Coordinates of N, CA and C in Angstrom, one line a residue:
M128 N 15.2 5.6 -4.1 CA 14.5 6.7 -3.6 C 14.4 7.6 -4.8
E129 N 13.2 8.3 -4.8 CA 13.0 9.4 -5.9 C 14.0 10.5 -5.6
S130 N 14.2 11.4 -6.6 CA 15.2 12.5 -6.3 C 14.4 13.7 -5.7
Y131 N 13.2 14.0 -6.0 CA 12.4 15.1 -5.5 C 13.1 16.4 -5.7
K132 N 13.5 16.6 -6.9 CA 14.2 17.9 -7.3 C 13.5 19.2 -6.8
L133 N 12.2 19.2 -7.1 CA 11.5 20.5 -6.8 C 11.4 20.7 -5.3
I134 N 11.2 19.7 -4.5 CA 11.1 19.7 -3.1 C 12.4 20.2 -2.6
K135 N 13.5 19.5 -3.0 CA 14.8 20.0 -2.6 C 15.1 21.5 -3.0
S136 N 14.7 21.9 -4.1 CA 14.9 23.2 -4.6 C 14.2 24.3 -3.7
V137 N 12.9 23.9 -3.2 CA 12.1 24.8 -2.4 C 12.7 24.7 -1.0
L138 N 13.1 23.6 -0.5 CA 13.6 23.5 0.8 C 14.9 24.3 1.0
G139 N 15.8 24.1 0.0 CA 17.1 24.8 0.0 C 17.0 26.2 -0.3
G140 N 16.2 26.5 -1.4 CA 16.3 27.9 -2.0 C 15.3 28.8 -1.3
I141 N 14.4 28.4 -0.6 CA 13.4 29.2 0.1 C 13.4 29.1 1.7
Y142 N 13.5 27.8 2.2 CA 13.6 27.6 3.5 C 14.9 27.4 4.2
G143 N 15.9 27.3 3.3 CA 17.2 27.0 3.8 C 17.8 28.1 4.7
A144 N 18.6 27.7 5.7 CA 19.1 28.7 6.7 C 19.8 29.8 6.0
Q145 N 20.6 29.5 5.0 CA 21.5 30.5 4.3 C 20.7 31.6 3.6
V146 N 19.4 31.3 3.3 CA 18.5 32.2 2.5 C 18.1 33.3 3.5
G147 N 17.9 33.0 4.8 CA 17.6 34.1 5.7 C 16.2 34.7 5.8
L148 N 15.2 33.8 5.2 CA 13.8 34.4 5.3 C 13.2 33.8 6.6
D149 N 12.3 34.5 7.1 CA 11.6 33.9 8.2 C 10.4 33.1 7.6
D150 N 9.7 32.2 8.3 CA 8.8 31.3 7.8 C 7.7 32.0 7.0
E151 N 7.2 33.2 7.5 CA 6.1 33.9 6.8 C 6.7 34.4 5.4
E152 N 7.8 34.9 5.4 CA 8.5 35.4 4.1 C 8.7 34.2 3.2
A153 N 9.1 33.2 3.7 CA 9.4 31.9 2.8 C 8.1 31.4 2.3
I154 N 7.1 31.3 3.1 CA 5.8 30.9 2.7 C 5.2 31.8 1.6
A155 N 5.3 33.1 1.7 CA 4.9 34.0 0.7 C 5.7 33.7 -0.6
A156 N 7.1 33.5 -0.5 CA 7.8 33.3 -1.7 C 7.3 32.0 -2.4
L157 N 7.0 30.9 -1.7 CA 6.5 29.6 -2.3 C 5.1 30.0 -2.9
Q158 N 4.3 30.7 -2.2 CA 3.0 31.0 -2.8 C 3.1 31.8 -4.1
K159 N 4.1 32.6 -4.3 CA 4.4 33.4 -5.5 C 4.8 32.3 -6.6
D160 N 5.8 31.5 -6.3 CA 6.2 30.5 -7.2 C 5.1 29.6 -7.7
L161 N 4.1 29.3 -6.8 CA 3.0 28.4 -7.2 C 2.0 29.0 -8.2
Q162 N 2.2 30.3 -8.5 CA 1.4 31.0 -9.5 C 1.8 30.5 -11.0
H163 N 3.1 29.9 -11.0 CA 3.6 29.5 -12.3 C 3.0 28.0 -12.4
E164 N 2.2 27.8 -13.4 CA 1.4 26.6 -13.5 C 2.4 25.3 -13.6
P165 N 3.4 25.3 -14.5 CA 4.2 24.1 -14.6 C 4.9 23.7 -13.2
F166 N 5.4 24.8 -12.5 CA 5.9 24.6 -11.2 C 4.9 24.0 -10.2
R167 N 3.8 24.5 -10.2 CA 2.7 24.1 -9.3 C 2.3 22.5 -9.5
E168 N 2.1 22.2 -10.8 CA 1.8 20.9 -11.2 C 3.0 19.9 -10.7
G169 N 4.3 20.3 -10.9 CA 5.4 19.5 -10.6 C 5.5 19.3 -9.1
I170 N 5.4 20.4 -8.3 CA 5.5 20.3 -6.9 C 4.3 19.5 -6.3
E171 N 3.1 19.6 -6.8 CA 2.0 18.9 -6.3 C 2.3 17.4 -6.5
T172 N 2.8 17.0 -7.7 CA 3.1 15.6 -8.0 C 4.2 15.1 -7.1
E173 N 5.2 15.8 -6.9 CA 6.3 15.4 -5.9 C 5.8 15.2 -4.6
L174 N 5.1 16.2 -4.1 CA 4.6 16.1 -2.7 C 3.7 14.9 -2.4
K175 N 2.9 14.6 -3.4 CA 2.0 13.5 -3.2 C 2.9 12.2 -3.2
K176 N 3.9 12.1 -4.0 CA 4.7 11.0 -4.0 C 5.6 10.8 -2.7
A177 N 6.1 12.1 -2.3 CA 7.0 12.1 -1.1 C 6.3 11.8 0.1
F178 N 5.1 12.3 0.3 CA 4.4 12.1 1.6 C 3.8 10.6 1.7
S179 N 3.9 9.9 0.6 CA 3.5 8.5 0.7 C 4.6 7.5 0.6
D180 N 5.8 8.1 0.3 CA 7.1 7.3 0.1 C 7.6 6.9 1.5
K181 N 7.6 5.6 1.7 CA 8.1 5.1 2.9 C 9.7 5.1 3.1
S182 N 10.3 5.3 1.9 CA 11.7 5.2 2.0 C 12.4 6.6 2.2
I183 N 11.6 7.6 2.1 CA 12.1 9.0 2.2 C 12.5 9.3 3.7
S184 N 13.7 9.9 3.8 CA 14.1 10.4 5.2 C 13.9 11.9 5.2
W185 N 12.9 12.3 6.0 CA 12.6 13.8 6.1 C 13.8 14.4 6.9
V186 N 14.3 13.7 7.9 CA 15.3 14.2 8.7 C 16.5 14.5 7.8
Q187 N 16.9 13.6 6.9 CA 18.0 13.7 6.0 C 17.7 14.8 5.0
L188 N 16.5 14.9 4.5 CA 16.2 15.9 3.5 C 16.2 17.3 4.1
M189 N 15.7 17.5 5.3 CA 15.8 18.8 5.9 C 17.2 19.2 6.2
D190 N 18.0 18.2 6.7 CA 19.3 18.5 7.0 C 20.2 18.8 5.8
D191 N 20.0 18.0 4.8 CA 20.8 18.2 3.4 C 20.4 19.6 2.9
C192 N 19.2 20.2 3.0 CA 18.8 21.4 2.5 C 19.0 22.5 3.5
E193 N 19.6 22.2 4.6 CA 19.9 23.2 5.6 C 18.7 23.9 6.2
V194 N 17.6 23.2 6.2 CA 16.4 23.8 6.8 C 16.5 23.8 8.3
S195 N 16.8 22.7 8.9 CA 16.9 22.6 10.3 C 17.3 21.1 10.6
F196 N 17.8 20.8 11.8 CA 18.1 19.5 12.3 C 16.9 19.0 13.1
F197 N 16.4 17.8 12.8 CA 15.3 17.2 13.6 C 15.7 15.8 14.2
E198 N 15.4 15.6 15.4 CA 15.6 14.3 16.1 C 14.8 13.1 15.5
T199 N 13.6 13.3 15.0 CA 12.8 12.2 14.6 C 12.2 12.5 13.3
E200 N 11.9 11.4 12.6 CA 11.2 11.5 11.3 C 9.8 12.1 11.5
E201 N 9.2 11.8 12.6 CA 7.8 12.4 12.8 C 7.9 14.0 12.9
E202 N 8.9 14.4 13.6 CA 9.0 15.9 13.8 C 9.4 16.5 12.4
A203 N 10.3 16.0 11.7 CA 10.8 16.5 10.4 C 9.6 16.5 9.3
K204 N 8.9 15.4 9.4 CA 7.8 15.3 8.4 C 6.6 16.3 8.8
S205 N 6.5 16.5 10.0 CA 5.4 17.4 10.5 C 5.8 18.9 10.1
V206 N 7.0 19.2 10.1 CA 7.5 20.6 9.7 C 7.4 20.7 8.2
A207 N 7.7 19.7 7.5 CA 7.6 19.6 6.0 C 6.2 19.7 5.7
K208 N 5.3 19.1 6.3 CA 3.9 19.2 6.0 C 3.4 20.7 6.2
E209 N 3.9 21.3 7.2 CA 3.5 22.7 7.5 C 4.1 23.7 6.5
L210 N 5.4 23.4 6.1 CA 6.1 24.4 5.1 C 5.7 24.2 3.7
L211 N 5.4 22.8 3.4 CA 5.2 22.5 2.0 C 3.8 22.1 1.6
W212 N 3.3 20.9 2.2 CA 2.0 20.4 1.9 C 0.9 21.4 2.2
D213 N 0.9 22.1 3.4 CA -0.1 23.0 3.8 C -0.1 24.3 3.0
V214 N 1.0 24.6 2.4 CA 1.1 25.8 1.5 C 0.5 25.5 0.1
V215 N 1.0 24.3 -0.4 CA 0.6 23.9 -1.8 C -0.8 23.4 -1.9
F216 N -1.3 22.7 -0.8 CA -2.7 22.3 -0.8 C -3.4 22.9 0.5
P217 N -3.7 24.1 0.4 CA -4.3 24.8 1.6 C -5.7 24.2 1.8
A218 N -6.1 24.1 3.1 CA -7.5 23.6 3.4 C -8.5 24.4 2.8
E219 N -9.4 23.8 2.1 CA -10.5 24.5 1.4 C -11.5 25.1 2.4

């Protein structure tokens, strides 16, 4: 499985429970980080790989990064899409 360092960094460093930001504050923080071009390019690449990677466990990733505990992969992936994909790739 890929390491997905940037995704883990964002999940743990922005959305992690210990950080204490609500979702709106965390999304704003991610949007600010996306203004840095090398970061944006890296996270876009990782997200495209991660969302098509059948071996990734979103439940495990969200738990490891202390975002939240999810019962199912579908639920965890849906929240990841909302917090990551939809912020990085907003609907045009």
